[in-house]
Amino acid sequence: MIFGRYSCKKRGFKNSFYVCLEHNQYLMRVFNIIFVVLFVIFAGLQYNDPDPYVWMPIYLYAATMCFYAARKQFYRKLYLLGIAVYLIYAGYLFVTKDGVIDWATQHHAENIAQKMSAEHAWIEETREFFGLVICIVVLGINYLYAGKQAKTAALGQ
């Protein structure tokens, strides 16, 4: 789990599984700053891609959501929107011809990171799928954290 096992009992927290709110905020801020930088780099690397008009917005949307989260501004509906769009596209890349299933079954899960040039369509499709998985996981973590923040705020802690 991203929050680890730290004890915040001295701050009045009885459950030591989660880091106290103060530590959570710091860890999530660092987490989101790292992913803002990574997603902007990912978007920049798409400049020479055959379809940058698809992938630049995908990564910049995730970077924007992480930027807002780093500033403690959480938009749960926008996280869900991004996750839904990314899941639909990831599902398409998973089952399409030359997609992830083809990579795993017909190409014996050949190394897709050995060379940066995508000589075969299934290499490109599989890399794109895993890029979407990264976006989905990051937005999902922020969505869950935003829910926890909302609950904590509602309880007045």
PDB file of C-alpha atoms in Angstrom:
ATOM      1  CA  MET A   1       0.000   0.000   0.000  1.00  0.00           C
ATOM      2  CA  ILE A   2       1.232   3.483  -0.739  1.00  0.00           C
ATOM      3  CA  PHE A   3       0.901   4.823   2.802  1.00  0.00           C
ATOM      4  CA  GLY A   4       2.946   2.173   4.629  1.00  0.00           C
ATOM      5  CA  ARG A   5       2.888   1.263   8.314  1.00  0.00           C
ATOM      6  CA  TYR A   6       3.732   4.225  10.466  1.00  0.00           C
ATOM      7  CA  SER A   7       2.411   4.899  13.908  1.00  0.00           C
ATOM      8  CA  CYS A   8       0.701   8.185  14.555  1.00  0.00           C
ATOM      9  CA  LYS A   9      -0.625   7.185  17.976  1.00  0.00           C
ATOM     10  CA  LYS A  10       1.153  10.110  19.602  1.00  0.00           C
ATOM     11  CA  ARG A  11      -1.086  12.347  17.501  1.00  0.00           C
ATOM     12  CA  GLY A  12      -4.215  10.598  18.729  1.00  0.00           C
ATOM     13  CA  PHE A  13      -4.659   8.120  15.874  1.00  0.00           C
ATOM     14  CA  LYS A  14      -5.488   4.639  17.120  1.00  0.00           C
ATOM     15  CA  ASN A  15      -5.150   2.882  13.779  1.00  0.00           C
ATOM     16  CA  SER A  16      -1.443   2.619  12.979  1.00  0.00           C
ATOM     17  CA  PHE A  17      -1.993   1.113   9.516  1.00  0.00           C
ATOM     18  CA  TYR A  18      -2.484   4.475   7.846  1.00  0.00           C
ATOM     19  CA  VAL A  19      -0.122   7.349   8.239  1.00  0.00           C
ATOM     20  CA  CYS A  20      -1.679  10.277  10.052  1.00  0.00           C
ATOM     21  CA  LEU A  21      -3.265  12.934   7.879  1.00  0.00           C
ATOM     22  CA  GLU A  22      -0.232  15.209   8.055  1.00  0.00           C
ATOM     23  CA  HIS A  23       2.071  12.487   6.703  1.00  0.00           C
ATOM     24  CA  ASN A  24      -0.500  11.438   4.099  1.00  0.00           C
ATOM     25  CA  GLN A  25      -0.633  14.943   2.699  1.00  0.00           C
ATOM     26  CA  TYR A  26       3.139  15.140   2.410  1.00  0.00           C
ATOM     27  CA  LEU A  27       3.451  11.706   0.776  1.00  0.00           C
ATOM     28  CA  MET A  28       0.631  12.413  -1.658  1.00  0.00           C
ATOM     29  CA  ARG A  29       2.105  15.780  -2.569  1.00  0.00           C
ATOM     30  CA  VAL A  30       5.471  14.160  -3.351  1.00  0.00           C
ATOM     31  CA  PHE A  31       3.710  11.336  -5.226  1.00  0.00           C
ATOM     32  CA  ASN A  32       1.769  13.800  -7.365  1.00  0.00           C
ATOM     33  CA  ILE A  33       4.720  16.095  -8.071  1.00  0.00           C
ATOM     34  CA  ILE A  34       6.706  13.084  -9.294  1.00  0.00           C
ATOM     35  CA  PHE A  35       3.865  12.049 -11.597  1.00  0.00           C
ATOM     36  CA  VAL A  36       3.315  15.586 -12.897  1.00  0.00           C
ATOM     37  CA  VAL A  37       6.940  15.591 -14.034  1.00  0.00           C
ATOM     38  CA  LEU A  38       6.738  12.057 -15.455  1.00  0.00           C
ATOM     39  CA  PHE A  39       3.483  12.636 -17.335  1.00  0.00           C
ATOM     40  CA  VAL A  40       4.774  15.893 -18.851  1.00  0.00           C
ATOM     41  CA  ILE A  41       7.916  14.041 -19.978  1.00  0.00           C
ATOM     42  CA  PHE A  42       5.744  11.228 -21.378  1.00  0.00           C
ATOM     43  CA  ALA A  43       3.670  13.809 -23.283  1.00  0.00           C
ATOM     44  CA  GLY A  44       6.815  15.429 -24.668  1.00  0.00           C
ATOM     45  CA  LEU A  45       8.120  12.081 -25.861  1.00  0.00           C
ATOM     46  CA  GLN A  46       4.933  11.648 -27.894  1.00  0.00           C
ATOM     47  CA  TYR A  47       5.939  14.505 -30.207  1.00  0.00           C
ATOM     48  CA  ASN A  48       7.542  12.091 -32.701  1.00  0.00           C
ATOM     49  CA  ASP A  49       4.846   9.443 -32.249  1.00  0.00           C
ATOM     50  CA  PRO A  50       2.582   8.611 -35.213  1.00  0.00           C
ATOM     51  CA  ASP A  51      -0.438   9.762 -33.171  1.00  0.00           C
ATOM     52  CA  PRO A  52       0.699  12.563 -30.820  1.00  0.00           C
ATOM     53  CA  TYR A  53      -2.746  14.203 -31.001  1.00  0.00           C
ATOM     54  CA  VAL A  54      -4.085  11.202 -29.039  1.00  0.00           C
ATOM     55  CA  TRP A  55      -1.289  10.586 -26.568  1.00  0.00           C
ATOM     56  CA  MET A  56      -0.231  14.106 -25.642  1.00  0.00           C
ATOM     57  CA  PRO A  57      -3.711  14.965 -24.277  1.00  0.00           C
ATOM     58  CA  ILE A  58      -3.910  11.613 -22.480  1.00  0.00           C
ATOM     59  CA  TYR A  59      -0.701  12.245 -20.554  1.00  0.00           C
ATOM     60  CA  LEU A  60      -1.332  15.974 -20.081  1.00  0.00           C
ATOM     61  CA  TYR A  61      -4.772  15.265 -18.589  1.00  0.00           C
ATOM     62  CA  ALA A  62      -3.175  12.924 -16.048  1.00  0.00           C
ATOM     63  CA  ALA A  63      -0.445  15.516 -15.368  1.00  0.00           C
ATOM     64  CA  THR A  64      -3.082  18.206 -14.812  1.00  0.00           C
ATOM     65  CA  MET A  65      -5.018  16.035 -12.372  1.00  0.00           C
ATOM     66  CA  CYS A  66      -1.803  15.288 -10.457  1.00  0.00           C
ATOM     67  CA  PHE A  67      -0.918  18.999 -10.455  1.00  0.00           C
ATOM     68  CA  TYR A  68      -4.248  19.866  -8.852  1.00  0.00           C
ATOM     69  CA  ALA A  69      -3.867  17.030  -6.343  1.00  0.00           C
ATOM     70  CA  ALA A  70      -0.393  18.289  -5.398  1.00  0.00           C
ATOM     71  CA  ARG A  71      -2.069  21.627  -4.640  1.00  0.00           C
ATOM     72  CA  LYS A  72      -4.661  19.798  -2.491  1.00  0.00           C
ATOM     73  CA  GLN A  73      -7.434  20.406  -5.007  1.00  0.00           C
ATOM     74  CA  PHE A  74      -9.295  17.175  -5.651  1.00  0.00           C
ATOM     75  CA  TYR A  75     -11.879  16.675  -8.394  1.00  0.00           C
ATOM     76  CA  ARG A  76     -13.291  13.199  -7.897  1.00  0.00           C
ATOM     77  CA  LYS A  77     -15.653  13.363 -10.887  1.00  0.00           C
ATOM     78  CA  LEU A  78     -12.769  14.320 -13.174  1.00  0.00           C
ATOM     79  CA  TYR A  79     -10.720  11.412 -11.828  1.00  0.00           C
ATOM     80  CA  LEU A  80     -13.606   9.079 -12.637  1.00  0.00           C
ATOM     81  CA  LEU A  81     -13.979  10.597 -16.103  1.00  0.00           C
ATOM     82  CA  GLY A  82     -10.277  10.072 -16.834  1.00  0.00           C
ATOM     83  CA  ILE A  83     -10.313   6.551 -15.437  1.00  0.00           C
ATOM     84  CA  ALA A  84     -13.394   5.666 -17.518  1.00  0.00           C
ATOM     85  CA  VAL A  85     -11.904   7.017 -20.761  1.00  0.00           C
ATOM     86  CA  TYR A  86      -8.555   5.334 -20.084  1.00  0.00           C
ATOM     87  CA  LEU A  87     -10.253   2.016 -19.226  1.00  0.00           C
ATOM     88  CA  ILE A  88     -12.268   2.044 -22.441  1.00  0.00           C
ATOM     89  CA  TYR A  89      -9.195   2.757 -24.548  1.00  0.00           C
ATOM     90  CA  ALA A  90      -7.104   0.217 -22.596  1.00  0.00           C
ATOM     91  CA  GLY A  91      -9.817  -2.387 -23.166  1.00  0.00           C
ATOM     92  CA  TYR A  92      -9.713  -1.653 -26.877  1.00  0.00           C
ATOM     93  CA  LEU A  93      -5.895  -1.968 -26.953  1.00  0.00           C
ATOM     94  CA  PHE A  94      -6.141  -5.195 -24.986  1.00  0.00           C
ATOM     95  CA  VAL A  95      -8.382  -7.021 -27.456  1.00  0.00           C
ATOM     96  CA  THR A  96      -7.576  -5.359 -30.782  1.00  0.00           C
ATOM     97  CA  LYS A  97      -5.586  -7.106 -33.493  1.00  0.00           C
ATOM     98  CA  ASP A  98      -1.888  -6.580 -32.668  1.00  0.00           C
ATOM     99  CA  GLY A  99      -2.889  -5.690 -29.101  1.00  0.00           C
ATOM    100  CA  VAL A 100      -1.896  -7.071 -25.729  1.00  0.00           C
ATOM    101  CA  ILE A 101      -3.536 -10.459 -26.250  1.00  0.00           C
ATOM    102  CA  ASP A 102      -1.620 -10.940 -29.509  1.00  0.00           C
ATOM    103  CA  TRP A 103       1.608  -9.886 -27.791  1.00  0.00           C
ATOM    104  CA  ALA A 104       1.069 -12.397 -24.987  1.00  0.00           C
ATOM    105  CA  THR A 105      -0.162 -15.327 -27.086  1.00  0.00           C
ATOM    106  CA  GLN A 106       1.316 -15.069 -30.568  1.00  0.00           C
ATOM    107  CA  HIS A 107       4.582 -13.327 -29.722  1.00  0.00           C
ATOM    108  CA  HIS A 108       5.220 -15.109 -26.406  1.00  0.00           C
ATOM    109  CA  ALA A 109       5.304 -11.847 -24.411  1.00  0.00           C
ATOM    110  CA  GLU A 110       8.482 -10.774 -26.176  1.00  0.00           C
ATOM    111  CA  ASN A 111      10.415  -7.941 -24.532  1.00  0.00           C
ATOM    112  CA  ILE A 112       8.732  -4.669 -25.511  1.00  0.00           C
ATOM    113  CA  ALA A 113      11.358  -2.431 -23.894  1.00  0.00           C
ATOM    114  CA  GLN A 114      14.449  -3.839 -25.586  1.00  0.00           C
ATOM    115  CA  LYS A 115      14.504  -1.199 -28.341  1.00  0.00           C
ATOM    116  CA  MET A 116      12.759   2.143 -28.349  1.00  0.00           C
ATOM    117  CA  SER A 117      11.703   1.816 -31.987  1.00  0.00           C
ATOM    118  CA  ALA A 118       8.441  -0.031 -32.401  1.00  0.00           C
ATOM    119  CA  GLU A 119       9.183  -2.301 -35.348  1.00  0.00           C
ATOM    120  CA  HIS A 120       5.894  -4.169 -34.988  1.00  0.00           C
ATOM    121  CA  ALA A 121       2.389  -2.833 -34.379  1.00  0.00           C
ATOM    122  CA  TRP A 122       1.857  -5.099 -31.368  1.00  0.00           C
ATOM    123  CA  ILE A 123       4.872  -3.538 -29.615  1.00  0.00           C
ATOM    124  CA  GLU A 124       3.383  -0.055 -29.975  1.00  0.00           C
ATOM    125  CA  GLU A 125      -0.103  -1.178 -28.916  1.00  0.00           C
ATOM    126  CA  THR A 126       1.201  -3.025 -25.859  1.00  0.00           C
ATOM    127  CA  ARG A 127       3.336  -0.086 -24.745  1.00  0.00           C
ATOM    128  CA  GLU A 128       0.349   2.211 -25.133  1.00  0.00           C
ATOM    129  CA  PHE A 129      -1.766  -0.181 -23.061  1.00  0.00           C
ATOM    130  CA  PHE A 130       0.729  -0.115 -20.196  1.00  0.00           C
ATOM    131  CA  GLY A 131       0.946   3.683 -20.409  1.00  0.00           C
ATOM    132  CA  LEU A 132      -2.801   3.785 -19.878  1.00  0.00           C
ATOM    133  CA  VAL A 133      -2.502   1.362 -16.956  1.00  0.00           C
ATOM    134  CA  ILE A 134      -0.052   3.758 -15.286  1.00  0.00           C
ATOM    135  CA  CYS A 135      -2.503   6.644 -15.780  1.00  0.00           C
ATOM    136  CA  ILE A 136      -5.404   4.571 -14.427  1.00  0.00           C
ATOM    137  CA  VAL A 137      -3.477   3.531 -11.314  1.00  0.00           C
ATOM    138  CA  VAL A 138      -2.307   7.075 -10.534  1.00  0.00           C
ATOM    139  CA  LEU A 139      -5.757   8.595 -11.029  1.00  0.00           C
ATOM    140  CA  GLY A 140      -7.271   5.746  -9.008  1.00  0.00           C
ATOM    141  CA  ILE A 141      -4.927   6.417  -6.092  1.00  0.00           C
ATOM    142  CA  ASN A 142      -5.826  10.108  -6.208  1.00  0.00           C
ATOM    143  CA  TYR A 143      -9.526   9.270  -6.393  1.00  0.00           C
ATOM    144  CA  LEU A 144      -9.305   7.066  -3.296  1.00  0.00           C
ATOM    145  CA  TYR A 145      -7.229   9.629  -1.438  1.00  0.00           C
ATOM    146  CA  ALA A 146      -9.679  12.401  -2.353  1.00  0.00           C
ATOM    147  CA  GLY A 147     -12.495  10.295  -0.893  1.00  0.00           C
ATOM    148  CA  LYS A 148     -10.517   9.807   2.298  1.00  0.00           C
ATOM    149  CA  GLN A 149      -9.869  13.559   2.449  1.00  0.00           C
ATOM    150  CA  ALA A 150     -13.576  14.290   1.999  1.00  0.00           C
ATOM    151  CA  LYS A 151     -14.485  11.850   4.784  1.00  0.00           C
ATOM    152  CA  THR A 152     -11.903  13.350   7.116  1.00  0.00           C
ATOM    153  CA  ALA A 153     -13.142  16.874   6.360  1.00  0.00           C
ATOM    154  CA  ALA A 154     -16.749  15.797   6.983  1.00  0.00           C
ATOM    155  CA  LEU A 155     -15.767  14.387  10.378  1.00  0.00           C
ATOM    156  CA  GLY A 156     -14.025  17.645  11.229  1.00  0.00           C
ATOM    157  CA  GLN A 157     -10.573  16.185  11.817  1.00  0.00           C
TER     158      GLN A 157
END
